[in-house]
PDB file of C-alpha atoms and ligand atoms in Angstrom:
ATOM      1  CA  MET A   7     125.213 125.181  85.337  1.00 45.00           C
ATOM      2  CA  SER A   8     126.858 122.238  86.668  1.00 48.00           C
ATOM      3  CA  SER A   9     128.821 122.657  89.976  1.00 53.00           C
ATOM      4  CA  PRO A  10     132.357 121.827  89.955  1.00 57.00           C
ATOM      5  CA  LEU A  11     131.758 119.698  92.840  1.00 58.00           C
ATOM      6  CA  GLY A  12     128.952 117.842  90.923  1.00 58.00           C
ATOM      7  CA  SER A  13     131.063 114.761  90.090  1.00 63.00           C
ATOM      8  CA  VAL A  14     132.279 114.298  93.886  1.00 66.00           C
ATOM      9  CA  ARG A  15     128.950 115.173  95.276  1.00 69.00           C
ATOM     10  CA  ARG A  16     127.213 112.160  96.989  1.00 69.00           C
ATOM     11  CA  PRO A  17     123.621 113.169  97.407  1.00 66.00           C
ATOM     12  CA  GLU A  18     122.816 109.677  98.900  1.00 64.00           C
ATOM     13  CA  HIS A  19     125.069 110.506 101.825  1.00 69.00           C
ATOM     14  CA  THR A  20     124.212 114.262 102.253  1.00 70.00           C
ATOM     15  CA  GLY A  21     121.349 116.409 102.998  1.00 67.00           C
ATOM     16  CA  ASP A  22     118.494 114.538 104.571  1.00 61.00           C
ATOM     17  CA  ARG A  23     120.325 111.327 104.017  1.00 62.00           C
ATOM     18  CA  ARG A  24     123.338 112.353 105.991  1.00 69.00           C
ATOM     19  CA  CYS A  25     124.472 109.962 108.837  1.00 68.00           C
ATOM     20  CA  TRP A  26     125.315 112.045 111.642  1.00 68.00           C
ATOM     21  CA  PRO A  27     127.393 109.440 113.457  1.00 66.00           C
ATOM     22  CA  CYS A  28     129.546 108.868 110.406  1.00 72.00           C
ATOM     23  CA  THR A  29     130.009 112.512 110.052  1.00 78.00           C
ATOM     24  CA  VAL A  30     131.171 113.021 113.597  1.00 77.00           C
ATOM     25  CA  ALA A  31     133.479 109.881 113.394  1.00 76.00           C
ATOM     26  CA  ASN A  32     134.999 111.210 110.094  1.00 81.00           C
ATOM     27  CA  SER A  33     135.370 114.768 111.589  1.00 85.00           C
ATOM     28  CA  LEU A  34     137.249 113.360 114.634  1.00 85.00           C
ATOM     29  CA  VAL A  35     139.580 111.268 112.155  1.00 86.00           C
ATOM     30  CA  LEU A  36     140.111 114.625 110.107  1.00 88.00           C
ATOM     31  CA  VAL A  37     141.168 116.598 113.224  1.00 90.00           C
ATOM     32  CA  ALA A  38     143.536 113.813 114.573  1.00 90.00           C
ATOM     33  CA  VAL A  39     145.331 113.650 111.004  1.00 91.00           C
ATOM     34  CA  SER A  40     145.486 117.578 110.840  1.00 92.00           C
ATOM     35  CA  VAL A  41     147.031 117.681 114.329  1.00 93.00           C
ATOM     36  CA  ALA A  42     149.582 115.045 113.405  1.00 93.00           C
ATOM     37  CA  VAL A  43     150.446 116.878 110.206  1.00 93.00           C
ATOM     38  CA  ALA A  44     150.690 120.256 112.018  1.00 93.00           C
ATOM     39  CA  PHE A  45     153.916 118.947 113.769  1.00 93.00           C
ATOM     40  CA  VAL A  46     155.498 118.835 110.269  1.00 92.00           C
ATOM     41  CA  SER A  47     153.907 121.822 108.578  1.00 92.00           C
ATOM     42  CA  ARG A  48     151.096 124.097 109.830  1.00 93.00           C
ATOM     43  CA  VAL A  49     150.235 125.218 106.170  1.00 93.00           C
ATOM     44  CA  ALA A  50     149.800 121.469 105.221  1.00 93.00           C
ATOM     45  CA  ALA A  51     147.753 120.863 108.275  1.00 93.00           C
ATOM     46  CA  LEU A  52     145.402 123.759 107.364  1.00 93.00           C
ATOM     47  CA  ALA A  53     145.138 122.329 103.791  1.00 93.00           C
ATOM     48  CA  VAL A  54     144.232 118.886 105.086  1.00 91.00           C
ATOM     49  CA  LEU A  55     141.661 120.280 107.371  1.00 91.00           C
ATOM     50  CA  VAL A  56     140.050 122.450 104.688  1.00 92.00           C
ATOM     51  CA  LEU A  57     139.965 119.773 102.013  1.00 90.00           C
ATOM     52  CA  GLY A  58     138.858 117.123 104.519  1.00 89.00           C
ATOM     53  CA  ALA A  59     135.994 119.378 105.653  1.00 89.00           C
ATOM     54  CA  VAL A  60     134.852 120.041 102.092  1.00 88.00           C
ATOM     55  CA  ALA A  61     135.014 116.305 101.440  1.00 85.00           C
ATOM     56  CA  ILE A  62     132.811 115.584 104.427  1.00 83.00           C
ATOM     57  CA  ALA A  63     130.290 118.355 103.389  1.00 84.00           C
ATOM     58  CA  VAL A  64     129.784 117.263  99.842  1.00 82.00           C
ATOM     59  CA  ARG A  65     130.448 113.524 100.098  1.00 78.00           C
ATOM     60  CA  GLY A  66     128.924 112.907 103.560  1.00 75.00           C
ATOM     61  CA  TYR A  67     132.170 111.198 104.737  1.00 73.00           C
ATOM     62  CA  LEU A  68     135.896 111.296 104.303  1.00 74.00           C
ATOM     63  CA  VAL A  69     137.282 107.995 105.169  1.00 74.00           C
ATOM     64  CA  PRO A  70     136.721 105.635 102.188  1.00 69.00           C
ATOM     65  CA  TYR A  71     134.247 102.952 102.761  1.00 67.00           C
ATOM     66  CA  THR A  72     132.840 104.467 105.898  1.00 69.00           C
ATOM     67  CA  PRO A  73     129.315 103.218 104.824  1.00 63.00           C
ATOM     68  CA  HIS A  74     130.746  99.711 104.760  1.00 64.00           C
ATOM     69  CA  PHE A  75     132.545  99.630 108.154  1.00 66.00           C
ATOM     70  CA  ALA A  76     130.296 101.952 109.965  1.00 64.00           C
ATOM     71  CA  PRO A  77     127.643  99.445 110.923  1.00 58.00           C
ATOM     72  CA  ALA A  78     130.325  97.188 112.434  1.00 61.00           C
ATOM     73  CA  LEU A  79     131.719 100.110 114.429  1.00 62.00           C
ATOM     74  CA  GLY A  80     128.119 100.799 115.587  1.00 57.00           C
ATOM     75  CA  ALA A  81     127.886  97.249 116.931  1.00 56.00           C
ATOM     76  CA  VAL A  82     131.010  97.852 118.972  1.00 60.00           C
ATOM     77  CA  PHE A  83     130.530 101.379 120.279  1.00 58.00           C
ATOM     78  CA  PRO A  84     127.402 102.437 122.001  1.00 54.00           C
ATOM     79  CA  VAL A  85     126.673 104.859 119.320  1.00 52.00           C
ATOM     80  CA  ASP A  86     123.421 104.665 117.115  1.00 51.00           C
ATOM     81  CA  PHE A  87     124.796 104.328 113.726  1.00 50.00           C
ATOM     82  CA  HIS A  88     121.383 104.887 112.286  1.00 47.00           C
ATOM     83  CA  GLU A  89     120.850 101.214 111.905  1.00 49.00           C
ATOM     84  CA  GLU A  90     118.506 100.676 108.885  1.00 51.00           C
ATOM     85  CA  PRO A  91     116.368  97.612 109.309  1.00 59.00           C
ATOM     86  CA  GLY A  92     116.557  95.470 106.168  1.00 65.00           C
ATOM     87  CA  PRO A  93     113.461  94.618 104.376  1.00 73.00           C
ATOM     88  CA  SER A  94     110.783  93.080 106.648  1.00 83.00           C
ATOM     89  CA  GLY A  95     109.868  89.370 106.589  1.00 87.00           C
ATOM     90  CA  SER A  96     106.440  88.199 105.642  1.00 89.00           C
ATOM     91  CA  LEU A  97     103.792  85.976 107.214  1.00 89.00           C
ATOM     92  CA  GLY A  98     103.504  83.756 104.160  1.00 81.00           C
ATOM     93  CA  ARG A  99     105.778  80.952 102.950  1.00 73.00           C
ATOM     94  CA  GLU A 100     106.649  80.180  99.415  1.00 74.00           C
ATOM     95  CA  ALA A 101     103.615  79.949  97.217  1.00 77.00           C
ATOM     96  CA  ASP A 102     102.906  79.905  93.607  1.00 86.00           C
ATOM     97  CA  GLY A 103     102.326  83.551  92.567  1.00 87.00           C
ATOM     98  CA  GLU A 104      99.834  82.518  89.831  1.00 91.00           C
ATOM     99  CA  ASP A 105      97.763  80.626  92.433  1.00 92.00           C
ATOM    100  CA  VAL A 106      97.744  83.558  94.549  1.00 94.00           C
ATOM    101  CA  LEU A 107      96.785  86.023  91.914  1.00 93.00           C
ATOM    102  CA  ALA A 108      94.088  83.651  90.548  1.00 94.00           C
ATOM    103  CA  ALA A 109      92.580  83.370  94.140  1.00 95.00           C
ATOM    104  CA  LEU A 110      92.707  87.117  94.691  1.00 96.00           C
ATOM    105  CA  VAL A 111      90.834  87.738  91.373  1.00 96.00           C
ATOM    106  CA  ALA A 112      88.347  85.021  91.956  1.00 96.00           C
ATOM    107  CA  ALA A 113      87.638  86.554  95.317  1.00 96.00           C
ATOM    108  CA  ASP A 114      87.022  89.927  93.864  1.00 96.00           C
ATOM    109  CA  VAL A 115      90.019  91.415  95.742  1.00 97.00           C
ATOM    110  CA  ILE A 116      92.132  92.459  92.815  1.00 96.00           C
ATOM    111  CA  VAL A 117      90.711  93.384  89.328  1.00 96.00           C
ATOM    112  CA  ALA A 118      92.903  93.267  86.275  1.00 90.00           C
ATOM    113  CA  ASP A 119      92.769  96.043  83.636  1.00 90.00           C
ATOM    114  CA  GLY A 120      95.187  94.739  80.870  1.00 88.00           C
ATOM    115  CA  GLU A 121      98.664  94.481  82.599  1.00 88.00           C
ATOM    116  CA  THR A 122      97.664  96.695  85.500  1.00 93.00           C
ATOM    117  CA  LEU A 123      96.210  95.195  88.729  1.00 94.00           C
ATOM    118  CA  TYR A 124      94.016  97.212  91.046  1.00 95.00           C
ATOM    119  CA  LEU A 125      92.619  96.587  94.546  1.00 96.00           C
ATOM    120  CA  THR A 126      88.738  96.672  94.587  1.00 97.00           C
ATOM    121  CA  ASP A 127      87.516  99.594  96.797  1.00 96.00           C
ATOM    122  CA  GLU A 128      85.459  97.243  98.767  1.00 96.00           C
ATOM    123  CA  PHE A 129      88.354  95.174  99.713  1.00 97.00           C
ATOM    124  CA  ARG A 130      90.548  98.225 100.392  1.00 97.00           C
ATOM    125  CA  GLU A 131      88.039  99.646 102.870  1.00 97.00           C
ATOM    126  CA  ARG A 132      87.740  96.038 104.519  1.00 97.00           C
ATOM    127  CA  TRP A 133      91.451  95.871 104.807  1.00 98.00           C
ATOM    128  CA  ARG A 134      91.820  99.365 106.264  1.00 97.00           C
ATOM    129  CA  ARG A 135      89.266  98.682 108.885  1.00 97.00           C
ATOM    130  CA  GLU A 136      90.951  95.453 110.024  1.00 98.00           C
ATOM    131  CA  VAL A 137      94.308  97.278 110.223  1.00 98.00           C
ATOM    132  CA  ALA A 138      92.761 100.218 112.283  1.00 97.00           C
ATOM    133  CA  ALA A 139      91.385  97.486 114.629  1.00 98.00           C
ATOM    134  CA  LEU A 140      94.672  95.630 114.988  1.00 97.00           C
ATOM    135  CA  ARG A 141      96.443  99.092 115.673  1.00 96.00           C
ATOM    136  CA  GLU A 142      94.300  99.432 118.897  1.00 97.00           C
ATOM    137  CA  LEU A 143      95.348  96.148 120.208  1.00 96.00           C
ATOM    138  CA  ALA A 144      97.744  95.806 123.108  1.00 96.00           C
ATOM    139  CA  ASP A 145     100.769  93.694 122.560  1.00 95.00           C
ATOM    140  CA  GLY A 146      99.397  90.465 124.035  1.00 96.00           C
ATOM    141  CA  ARG A 147      96.315  90.459 121.859  1.00 97.00           C
ATOM    142  CA  PHE A 148      98.271  91.665 118.796  1.00 97.00           C
ATOM    143  CA  VAL A 149     100.713  88.697 118.854  1.00 96.00           C
ATOM    144  CA  ALA A 150      97.846  86.456 119.422  1.00 97.00           C
ATOM    145  CA  ALA A 151      96.404  87.887 116.037  1.00 97.00           C
ATOM    146  CA  VAL A 152      99.828  87.584 114.376  1.00 96.00           C
ATOM    147  CA  ALA A 153     100.238  83.819 115.473  1.00 95.00           C
ATOM    148  CA  ASP A 154      96.621  83.259 114.363  1.00 95.00           C
ATOM    149  CA  ALA A 155      97.295  84.646 110.804  1.00 95.00           C
ATOM    150  CA  ALA A 156     100.589  82.891 110.283  1.00 93.00           C
ATOM    151  CA  PRO A 157     100.657  79.440 108.964  1.00 89.00           C
ATOM    152  CA  ARG A 158     102.379  76.751 111.202  1.00 89.00           C
ATOM    153  CA  ALA A 159     103.249  79.274 113.885  1.00 92.00           C
ATOM    154  CA  SER A 160     103.363  78.503 117.574  1.00 93.00           C
ATOM    155  CA  GLY A 161     103.369  81.999 118.776  1.00 94.00           C
ATOM    156  CA  ALA A 162     104.664  85.549 118.242  1.00 96.00           C
ATOM    157  CA  ARG A 163     106.481  88.207 120.287  1.00 95.00           C
ATOM    158  CA  VAL A 164     106.909  91.852 120.116  1.00 95.00           C
ATOM    159  CA  GLU A 165     110.546  93.204 120.200  1.00 93.00           C
ATOM    160  CA  ARG A 166     111.563  96.776 120.602  1.00 89.00           C
ATOM    161  CA  ARG A 167     115.134  97.834 119.773  1.00 81.00           C
ATOM    162  CA  ARG A 168     116.453 101.302 119.034  1.00 72.00           C
ATOM    163  CA  GLY A 169     113.091 102.850 118.514  1.00 74.00           C
ATOM    164  CA  HIS A 170     112.238 100.040 115.888  1.00 82.00           C
ATOM    165  CA  THR A 171     109.246  97.668 116.694  1.00 90.00           C
ATOM    166  CA  ALA A 172     109.336  94.231 115.154  1.00 92.00           C
ATOM    167  CA  VAL A 173     106.981  91.364 115.583  1.00 95.00           C
ATOM    168  CA  VAL A 174     108.645  87.864 115.654  1.00 94.00           C
ATOM    169  CA  VAL A 175     106.645  84.898 114.485  1.00 94.00           C
ATOM    170  CA  GLU A 176     107.768  81.782 116.164  1.00 94.00           C
ATOM    171  CA  PRO A 177     107.478  78.484 114.221  1.00 91.00           C
ATOM    172  CA  ASP A 178     105.899  75.247 115.378  1.00 91.00           C
ATOM    173  CA  THR A 179     109.227  73.586 114.656  1.00 89.00           C
ATOM    174  CA  GLY A 180     110.724  75.513 117.475  1.00 84.00           C
ATOM    175  CA  SER A 181     113.700  76.345 115.496  1.00 87.00           C
ATOM    176  CA  VAL A 182     115.122  79.774 115.869  1.00 85.00           C
ATOM    177  CA  THR A 183     116.375  79.836 112.205  1.00 85.00           C
ATOM    178  CA  ASP A 184     112.699  79.442 111.059  1.00 86.00           C
ATOM    179  CA  GLU A 185     111.648  82.548 112.936  1.00 91.00           C
ATOM    180  CA  ARG A 186     110.337  85.441 110.719  1.00 91.00           C
ATOM    181  CA  ARG A 187     110.703  89.041 111.700  1.00 92.00           C
ATOM    182  CA  LEU A 188     108.170  91.524 110.511  1.00 94.00           C
ATOM    183  CA  ALA A 189     108.542  95.234 110.972  1.00 93.00           C
ATOM    184  CA  TYR A 190     105.563  96.481 113.051  1.00 95.00           C
ATOM    185  CA  PRO A 191     103.731  98.361 110.170  1.00 95.00           C
ATOM    186  CA  VAL A 192     104.247  95.460 107.852  1.00 96.00           C
ATOM    187  CA  ALA A 193     102.795  93.022 110.535  1.00 96.00           C
ATOM    188  CA  LEU A 194      99.748  95.439 110.815  1.00 97.00           C
ATOM    189  CA  ALA A 195      99.328  95.411 106.874  1.00 97.00           C
ATOM    190  CA  GLU A 196      99.810  91.636 106.559  1.00 97.00           C
ATOM    191  CA  VAL A 197      97.662  90.417 109.523  1.00 97.00           C
ATOM    192  CA  GLY A 198      94.940  92.948 108.548  1.00 98.00           C
ATOM    193  CA  ALA A 199      95.055  91.576 104.930  1.00 98.00           C
ATOM    194  CA  VAL A 200      94.736  87.984 106.137  1.00 97.00           C
ATOM    195  CA  ARG A 201      91.824  88.790 108.215  1.00 97.00           C
ATOM    196  CA  ALA A 202      90.088  90.749 105.492  1.00 98.00           C
ATOM    197  CA  LEU A 203      90.494  87.745 103.122  1.00 97.00           C
ATOM    198  CA  ALA A 204      88.827  85.454 105.623  1.00 95.00           C
ATOM    199  CA  GLY A 205      85.671  84.109 104.146  1.00 91.00           C
ATOM    200  CA  ARG A 206      86.771  85.189 100.619  1.00 95.00           C
ATOM    201  CA  VAL A 207      89.679  82.925 100.183  1.00 95.00           C
ATOM    202  CA  SER A 208      89.314  79.460 101.827  1.00 94.00           C
ATOM    203  CA  ASP A 209      93.011  78.313 101.689  1.00 92.00           C
ATOM    204  CA  PRO A 210      94.839  79.732 104.831  1.00 91.00           C
ATOM    205  CA  GLY A 211      98.132  79.167 103.080  1.00 92.00           C
ATOM    206  CA  ILE A 212      97.078  81.297 100.104  1.00 94.00           C
ATOM    207  CA  ARG A 213      95.588  84.063 102.478  1.00 95.00           C
ATOM    208  CA  ALA A 214      99.105  84.214 104.259  1.00 94.00           C
ATOM    209  CA  ALA A 215     100.974  84.152 100.902  1.00 95.00           C
ATOM    210  CA  ALA A 216      98.648  86.825  99.502  1.00 96.00           C
ATOM    211  CA  ALA A 217      99.750  89.211 102.426  1.00 95.00           C
ATOM    212  CA  GLU A 218     103.092  90.179 101.015  1.00 94.00           C
ATOM    213  CA  PRO A 219     102.055  91.001  97.351  1.00 94.00           C
ATOM    214  CA  LEU A 220      99.057  92.962  98.638  1.00 96.00           C
ATOM    215  CA  ARG A 221     101.339  95.367 100.515  1.00 96.00           C
ATOM    216  CA  ARG A 222     102.385  96.757  97.187  1.00 95.00           C
ATOM    217  CA  PHE A 223      98.858  98.205  96.948  1.00 96.00           C
ATOM    218  CA  LEU A 224      99.209 100.143 100.225  1.00 97.00           C
ATOM    219  CA  GLU A 225      98.216 103.885  99.853  1.00 96.00           C
ATOM    220  CA  THR A 226      98.269 104.780 103.465  1.00 96.00           C
ATOM    221  CA  CYS A 227     100.615 103.747 106.254  1.00 96.00           C
ATOM    222  CA  PRO A 228      99.347 100.846 108.334  1.00 97.00           C
ATOM    223  CA  SER A 229     100.797 102.491 111.482  1.00 94.00           C
ATOM    224  CA  CYS A 230     100.433 106.320 111.153  1.00 94.00           C
ATOM    225  CA  GLU A 231      98.060 106.544 108.065  1.00 94.00           C
ATOM    226  CA  GLY A 232     100.631 108.884 106.410  1.00 95.00           C
ATOM    227  CA  ARG A 233     100.791 108.859 102.510  1.00 95.00           C
ATOM    228  CA  VAL A 234     102.650 105.870 100.989  1.00 95.00           C
ATOM    229  CA  GLU A 235     104.997 106.892  98.121  1.00 93.00           C
ATOM    230  CA  GLU A 236     107.458 105.207  95.850  1.00 92.00           C
ATOM    231  CA  THR A 237     111.090 105.968  96.912  1.00 87.00           C
ATOM    232  CA  THR A 238     114.482 104.141  96.979  1.00 80.00           C
ATOM    233  CA  ALA A 239     115.793 102.380  99.827  1.00 71.00           C
ATOM    234  CA  GLN A 240     117.831 104.489 102.078  1.00 56.00           C
ATOM    235  CA  GLN A 241     121.403 104.461 101.433  1.00 47.00           C
ATOM    236  CA  CYS A 242     122.655 105.621 104.679  1.00 46.00           C
ATOM    237  CA  CYS A 243     125.771 104.237 106.193  1.00 49.00           C
ATOM    238  CA  GLY A 244     123.840 101.510 108.016  1.00 44.00           C
ATOM    239  CA  ALA A 245     122.594 100.271 104.655  1.00 46.00           C
ATOM    240  CA  PRO A 246     125.233  99.962 101.951  1.00 46.00           C
ATOM    241  CA  THR A 247     123.579  99.178  98.665  1.00 47.00           C
ATOM    242  CA  ASN A 248     124.893  96.647  96.115  1.00 52.00           C
ATOM    243  CA  PRO A 249     126.423  98.964  93.384  1.00 51.00           C
ATOM    244  CA  ARG A 250     125.527  96.443  90.698  1.00 56.00           C
ATOM    245  CA  GLU A 251     121.855  96.383  91.699  1.00 56.00           C
ATOM    246  CA  GLY A 252     121.662 100.151  92.197  1.00 61.00           C
ATOM    247  CA  PRO A 253     119.096 101.655  94.506  1.00 67.00           C
ATOM    248  CA  GLN A 254     116.047  99.473  95.280  1.00 76.00           C
ATOM    249  CA  ALA A 255     112.677 100.844  94.640  1.00 86.00           C
ATOM    250  CA  VAL A 256     110.432 100.609  97.648  1.00 89.00           C
ATOM    251  CA  LEU A 257     107.206 101.861  98.960  1.00 93.00           C
ATOM    252  CA  ALA A 258     107.632 103.908 102.192  1.00 91.00           C
ATOM    253  CA  CYS A 259     105.447 106.075 104.437  1.00 91.00           C
ATOM    254  CA  ALA A 260     106.080 109.834 103.529  1.00 90.00           C
ATOM    255  CA  ASP A 261     105.397 110.730 107.274  1.00 89.00           C
ATOM    256  CA  CYS A 262     107.057 108.052 109.453  1.00 86.00           C
ATOM    257  CA  GLY A 263     109.649 106.803 106.802  1.00 85.00           C
ATOM    258  CA  GLU A 264     108.668 103.083 107.378  1.00 87.00           C
ATOM    259  CA  ARG A 265     109.447 100.866 104.578  1.00 88.00           C
ATOM    260  CA  LEU A 266     106.346  98.988 103.648  1.00 92.00           C
ATOM    261  CA  ALA A 267     107.085  97.022 100.416  1.00 91.00           C
ATOM    262  CA  THR A 268     109.973  96.254  98.124  1.00 88.00           C
ATOM    263  CA  LEU A 269     108.902  96.745  94.417  1.00 85.00           C
TER     264      LEU A 269
HETATM  265 ZN1  LIG B 432     103.742 106.028 108.627  1.00 92.52          ZN
END
């Protein structure tokens, strides 16, 4: 039986995905409006309060377009508006996908079965070992490994903000606009992949370019070893999605929630 609230329910903003700062902000607005209405009519104020509370409960928010303006509010007020980092950058620069795939097949990293591509067990194990070794490194040695794996990089640095760790690859051009920001688990996966490819794929540009497509083969999380599953990008208030494109299919860790690849 379909619920009468079914058509107004917004599962993407409620339940596990509810953004509490948005809920609190909307509740405060609702109380303020109800108090204002109470000067005119107490019955109307009660109706506003009840209807507003129902809307916040089933829709996740009341004020229209909260998911669109909340990130801007979050930047002004010292409230964590559940900032959802966008998709991570990658070590590699533009490369021909056919060349990368051909190199990976020739190196016995990937095998094709009809339309489906698989990672060889041997490469997966080698990659896993490299990632495990990188995870043990202190920041200084880790950023050296990142800079070493990234083509045309002069260095790298670790940045920690709001509980989110990113690795920034500094380009040899010295231009800030050429910097690439990788989420920490993505950096682990990509640098591990580049290192696992050493000795198998001779072109360092192809090794770096292969790192991003290889992330789609991850089965365990590079940072916590949790199970990787296919899901959709979180549509919280911090990350309004493009309504024309719909929710984006991503690979994310079932344990820590880190987004590991966009499908
Ligand atoms: Zn994880």
